[in-house]
PDB file of C-alpha atoms in Angstrom:
ATOM      1  CA  MET L 206     -21.894  22.384  52.925  1.00 52.00           C
ATOM      2  CA  ASN L 207     -21.531  26.153  52.933  1.00 47.00           C
ATOM      3  CA  GLU L 208     -20.578  28.294  49.927  1.00 45.00           C
ATOM      4  CA  LYS L 209     -16.933  28.712  51.028  1.00 43.00           C
ATOM      5  CA  SER L 210     -16.539  24.936  51.326  1.00 41.00           C
ATOM      6  CA  ARG L 211     -18.028  24.430  47.832  1.00 40.00           C
ATOM      7  CA  THR L 212     -15.653  27.012  46.327  1.00 38.00           C
ATOM      8  CA  ILE L 213     -12.573  25.392  47.890  1.00 40.00           C
ATOM      9  CA  SER L 214     -13.790  21.961  46.778  1.00 41.00           C
ATOM     10  CA  GLY L 215     -14.371  23.343  43.254  1.00 41.00           C
ATOM     11  CA  ILE L 216     -10.884  24.885  43.203  1.00 42.00           C
ATOM     12  CA  ARG L 217      -9.345  21.561  44.297  1.00 43.00           C
ATOM     13  CA  ARG L 218     -11.180  19.709  41.545  1.00 44.00           C
ATOM     14  CA  ALA L 219     -10.155  22.318  38.955  1.00 41.00           C
ATOM     15  CA  GLY L 220      -6.557  22.159  40.233  1.00 42.00           C
ATOM     16  CA  LEU L 221      -6.509  18.362  40.079  1.00 42.00           C
ATOM     17  CA  LEU L 222      -8.071  18.476  36.614  1.00 42.00           C
ATOM     18  CA  ALA L 223      -5.410  20.974  35.439  1.00 43.00           C
ATOM     19  CA  ILE L 224      -2.609  18.873  36.939  1.00 44.00           C
ATOM     20  CA  GLY L 225      -4.085  15.710  35.404  1.00 43.00           C
ATOM     21  CA  THR L 226      -4.497  17.379  31.986  1.00 40.00           C
ATOM     22  CA  THR L 227      -0.963  18.790  32.110  1.00 42.00           C
ATOM     23  CA  THR L 228       0.423  15.387  33.101  1.00 42.00           C
ATOM     24  CA  LEU L 229      -1.468  13.660  30.286  1.00 44.00           C
ATOM     25  CA  ALA L 230      -0.275  16.289  27.789  1.00 46.00           C
ATOM     26  CA  TRP L 231       3.329  15.865  28.997  1.00 46.00           C
ATOM     27  CA  LEU L 232       3.033  12.058  28.803  1.00 44.00           C
ATOM     28  CA  GLY L 233       1.575  12.369  25.291  1.00 45.00           C
ATOM     29  CA  MET L 234       4.446  14.621  24.248  1.00 46.00           C
ATOM     30  CA  ALA L 235       6.991  12.267  25.842  1.00 45.00           C
ATOM     31  CA  SER L 236       5.331   9.350  24.070  1.00 43.00           C
ATOM     32  CA  ALA L 237       5.526  11.178  20.714  1.00 47.00           C
ATOM     33  CA  LEU L 238       9.208  11.919  21.330  1.00 49.00           C
ATOM     34  CA  ALA L 239       9.841   8.318  22.335  1.00 49.00           C
ATOM     35  CA  GLN L 240       8.207   7.106  19.110  1.00 51.00           C
ATOM     36  CA  GLN L 241      10.390   9.438  17.063  1.00 67.00           C
ATOM     37  CA  TYR L 242      13.584   7.560  17.968  1.00 82.00           C
ATOM     38  CA  GLY L 243      14.266   3.855  18.166  1.00 91.00           C
ATOM     39  CA  PRO L 244      13.559   0.863  15.929  1.00 94.00           C
ATOM     40  CA  TYR L 245      11.468   1.075  12.770  1.00 92.00           C
ATOM     41  CA  LEU L 246      10.327  -1.144   9.902  1.00 94.00           C
ATOM     42  CA  LYS L 247       9.743  -0.166   6.255  1.00 93.00           C
ATOM     43  CA  VAL L 248       8.139  -2.278   3.514  1.00 95.00           C
ATOM     44  CA  ASP L 249       7.405  -1.331  -0.092  1.00 93.00           C
ATOM     45  CA  GLY L 250       7.009  -2.870  -3.509  1.00 95.00           C
ATOM     46  CA  GLY L 251       6.247  -2.082  -7.098  1.00 95.00           C
ATOM     47  CA  VAL L 252       7.086  -2.602 -10.744  1.00 94.00           C
ATOM     48  CA  ASN L 253      10.669  -3.525 -11.645  1.00 92.00           C
ATOM     49  CA  ILE L 254      11.915  -2.455 -15.099  1.00 92.00           C
ATOM     50  CA  VAL L 255      15.378  -3.530 -16.242  1.00 89.00           C
ATOM     51  CA  GLY L 256      16.783  -2.472 -19.623  1.00 89.00           C
ATOM     52  CA  ASP L 257      18.468  -4.800 -22.091  1.00 88.00           C
ATOM     53  CA  THR L 258      21.617  -6.239 -20.547  1.00 87.00           C
ATOM     54  CA  ASP L 259      24.900  -7.511 -21.976  1.00 89.00           C
ATOM     55  CA  ILE L 260      25.512 -11.093 -20.886  1.00 84.00           C
ATOM     56  CA  SER L 261      28.366 -13.577 -20.852  1.00 83.00           C
ATOM     57  CA  ILE L 262      27.778 -17.343 -20.513  1.00 76.00           C
ATOM     58  CA  GLY L 263      31.008 -19.327 -20.679  1.00 78.00           C
ATOM     59  CA  ASP L 264      32.796 -18.247 -23.899  1.00 80.00           C
ATOM     60  CA  ALA L 265      29.615 -16.858 -25.471  1.00 80.00           C
ATOM     61  CA  SER L 266      28.440 -13.286 -25.073  1.00 85.00           C
ATOM     62  CA  GLY L 267      25.294 -11.517 -26.165  1.00 85.00           C
ATOM     63  CA  LYS L 268      22.242  -9.537 -25.085  1.00 86.00           C
ATOM     64  CA  LEU L 269      19.436 -10.321 -22.699  1.00 87.00           C
ATOM     65  CA  SER L 270      16.070  -8.612 -23.198  1.00 89.00           C
ATOM     66  CA  LEU L 271      13.877  -8.523 -20.084  1.00 90.00           C
ATOM     67  CA  GLY L 272      10.194  -7.857 -19.533  1.00 91.00           C
ATOM     68  CA  SER L 273       8.777  -5.878 -16.664  1.00 92.00           C
ATOM     69  CA  GLY L 274       8.578  -7.584 -13.293  1.00 94.00           C
ATOM     70  CA  PHE L 275       7.954  -6.896  -9.633  1.00 96.00           C
ATOM     71  CA  ARG L 276       9.976  -6.036  -6.561  1.00 95.00           C
ATOM     72  CA  VAL L 277       9.484  -6.126  -2.792  1.00 96.00           C
ATOM     73  CA  ASP L 278      11.822  -4.310  -0.398  1.00 95.00           C
ATOM     74  CA  GLY L 279      12.043  -3.983   3.347  1.00 95.00           C
ATOM     75  CA  ALA L 280      14.284  -2.378   5.929  1.00 95.00           C
ATOM     76  CA  VAL L 281      14.788  -2.715   9.657  1.00 96.00           C
ATOM     77  CA  GLY L 282      16.429   0.324  11.157  1.00 94.00           C
ATOM     78  CA  TYR L 283      17.170   2.225  14.301  1.00 95.00           C
ATOM     79  CA  GLU L 284      16.800   5.995  14.643  1.00 92.00           C
ATOM     80  CA  LEU L 285      19.735   7.102  16.756  1.00 91.00           C
ATOM     81  CA  GLY L 286      18.390  10.630  17.134  1.00 88.00           C
ATOM     82  CA  ARG L 287      16.479  13.348  15.361  1.00 84.00           C
ATOM     83  CA  TRP L 288      18.851  13.464  12.378  1.00 89.00           C
ATOM     84  CA  VAL L 289      20.476  10.015  12.031  1.00 93.00           C
ATOM     85  CA  ALA L 290      19.447   6.387  11.451  1.00 94.00           C
ATOM     86  CA  LEU L 291      21.163   3.100  10.614  1.00 95.00           C
ATOM     87  CA  GLU L 292      19.321   0.360   8.744  1.00 95.00           C
ATOM     88  CA  PHE L 293      19.637  -3.082   7.187  1.00 97.00           C
ATOM     89  CA  GLU L 294      17.770  -3.336   3.870  1.00 96.00           C
ATOM     90  CA  GLY L 295      16.895  -6.343   1.756  1.00 97.00           C
ATOM     91  CA  GLY L 296      14.656  -7.139  -1.146  1.00 96.00           C
ATOM     92  CA  TYR L 297      13.575  -9.426  -3.930  1.00 97.00           C
ATOM     93  CA  ALA L 298      13.088  -8.528  -7.614  1.00 96.00           C
ATOM     94  CA  GLU L 299      12.021 -10.754 -10.488  1.00 96.00           C
ATOM     95  CA  ASN L 300      11.774 -10.076 -14.232  1.00 94.00           C
ATOM     96  CA  SER L 301      10.721 -12.360 -17.079  1.00 91.00           C
ATOM     97  CA  VAL L 302      13.210 -13.012 -19.880  1.00 89.00           C
ATOM     98  CA  ASN L 303      11.842 -12.022 -23.320  1.00 87.00           C
ATOM     99  CA  LYS L 304      14.778 -12.823 -25.567  1.00 84.00           C
ATOM    100  CA  LEU L 305      18.349 -14.093 -25.352  1.00 81.00           C
ATOM    101  CA  THR L 306      20.751 -13.364 -28.206  1.00 81.00           C
ATOM    102  CA  LEU L 307      24.158 -15.059 -28.040  1.00 77.00           C
ATOM    103  CA  ASP L 308      27.060 -14.208 -30.401  1.00 74.00           C
ATOM    104  CA  SER L 309      25.843 -14.130 -33.995  1.00 60.00           C
ATOM    105  CA  SER L 310      22.591 -16.051 -33.439  1.00 59.00           C
ATOM    106  CA  GLY L 311      19.413 -14.239 -34.356  1.00 59.00           C
ATOM    107  CA  GLY L 312      18.113 -14.605 -30.835  1.00 60.00           C
ATOM    108  CA  ASN L 313      15.809 -17.063 -29.226  1.00 62.00           C
ATOM    109  CA  SER L 314      12.550 -16.295 -27.530  1.00 59.00           C
ATOM    110  CA  ILE L 315      12.700 -17.906 -24.136  1.00 66.00           C
ATOM    111  CA  SER L 316       9.698 -19.209 -22.216  1.00 68.00           C
ATOM    112  CA  ASP L 317       9.518 -19.692 -18.448  1.00 77.00           C
ATOM    113  CA  SER L 318      12.823 -17.914 -17.831  1.00 86.00           C
ATOM    114  CA  THR L 319      13.495 -15.386 -15.108  1.00 91.00           C
ATOM    115  CA  LEU L 320      16.095 -13.039 -13.740  1.00 92.00           C
ATOM    116  CA  THR L 321      15.932 -12.727  -9.946  1.00 95.00           C
ATOM    117  CA  GLN L 322      17.868 -10.319  -7.769  1.00 95.00           C
ATOM    118  CA  VAL L 323      18.246 -10.239  -3.991  1.00 96.00           C
ATOM    119  CA  PRO L 324      19.916  -7.015  -2.766  1.00 96.00           C
ATOM    120  CA  LEU L 325      21.283  -6.741   0.800  1.00 97.00           C
ATOM    121  CA  LEU L 326      22.504  -3.378   2.117  1.00 96.00           C
ATOM    122  CA  VAL L 327      23.569  -1.612   5.289  1.00 96.00           C
ATOM    123  CA  ASN L 328      22.608   2.082   5.152  1.00 95.00           C
ATOM    124  CA  PHE L 329      23.351   5.293   7.024  1.00 95.00           C
ATOM    125  CA  VAL L 330      20.557   7.874   6.690  1.00 92.00           C
ATOM    126  CA  ALA L 331      20.812  11.571   7.609  1.00 94.00           C
ATOM    127  CA  ARG L 332      17.685  13.684   7.378  1.00 89.00           C
ATOM    128  CA  TYR L 333      16.681  17.282   7.992  1.00 90.00           C
ATOM    129  CA  GLU L 334      13.603  17.342  10.214  1.00 83.00           C
ATOM    130  CA  ASN L 335      11.601  20.526   9.663  1.00 85.00           C
ATOM    131  CA  GLU L 336       8.070  21.819  10.030  1.00 87.00           C
ATOM    132  CA  SER L 337       6.971  21.081   6.459  1.00 88.00           C
ATOM    133  CA  ASP L 338       5.479  17.823   5.192  1.00 87.00           C
ATOM    134  CA  TRP L 339       8.705  17.172   3.219  1.00 90.00           C
ATOM    135  CA  VAL L 340      11.753  15.811   5.020  1.00 85.00           C
ATOM    136  CA  PRO L 341      14.890  15.882   2.857  1.00 92.00           C
ATOM    137  CA  TYR L 342      17.343  13.060   3.526  1.00 89.00           C
ATOM    138  CA  LEU L 343      20.687  11.749   2.346  1.00 93.00           C
ATOM    139  CA  GLY L 344      21.608   8.083   2.477  1.00 92.00           C
ATOM    140  CA  ALA L 345      24.785   6.106   1.925  1.00 94.00           C
ATOM    141  CA  GLY L 346      25.209   2.380   2.075  1.00 95.00           C
ATOM    142  CA  ALA L 347      27.221  -0.667   1.182  1.00 97.00           C
ATOM    143  CA  GLY L 348      26.092  -4.093   0.143  1.00 97.00           C
ATOM    144  CA  GLY L 349      25.661  -6.473  -2.725  1.00 97.00           C
ATOM    145  CA  VAL L 350      23.184  -8.246  -4.981  1.00 95.00           C
ATOM    146  CA  MET L 351      22.808 -11.965  -5.543  1.00 96.00           C
ATOM    147  CA  THR L 352      21.609 -12.393  -9.139  1.00 92.00           C
ATOM    148  CA  THR L 353      20.244 -15.613 -10.651  1.00 92.00           C
ATOM    149  CA  LEU L 354      19.347 -16.134 -14.317  1.00 88.00           C
ATOM    150  CA  LYS L 355      17.140 -19.197 -14.879  1.00 89.00           C
ATOM    151  CA  ILE L 356      16.854 -20.155 -18.554  1.00 82.00           C
ATOM    152  CA  SER L 357      14.282 -22.721 -19.697  1.00 78.00           C
ATOM    153  CA  GLY L 358      13.064 -23.639 -23.174  1.00 67.00           C
ATOM    154  CA  GLY L 359      14.510 -22.037 -26.250  1.00 58.00           C
TER     155      GLY L 359
END
């Protein structure tokens, strides 16, 4: 092979390498953009603290004192674009019951009693994507909570 043939062959390889690198970079960018929109899943959990609560059981009313508990939440959503997402959110929270005071009674310490809550929501989320590590967002939703108070002992 003469020198001219080697140079042309080298240019072809460099050209193919540049085209291949550019294509891979474009595919990587397209992949990153594709991952930015579409379905997503969120899961989190932590400590659940509920303050003393007024309670009504039949004709009796009083106060319920709760201990700290735990919570687990999750959401399945779909990013419609750079700024907007819709999601369905659900969770589970449980707190122990410390004390139940009804009407004029001095209050009873309760053992093995719990307050559980199961929230279900549909949310709309708008966010401001920017170049910083912080992405401000605003969410609005509608839903409800199924609450169960299990009282044992007394």
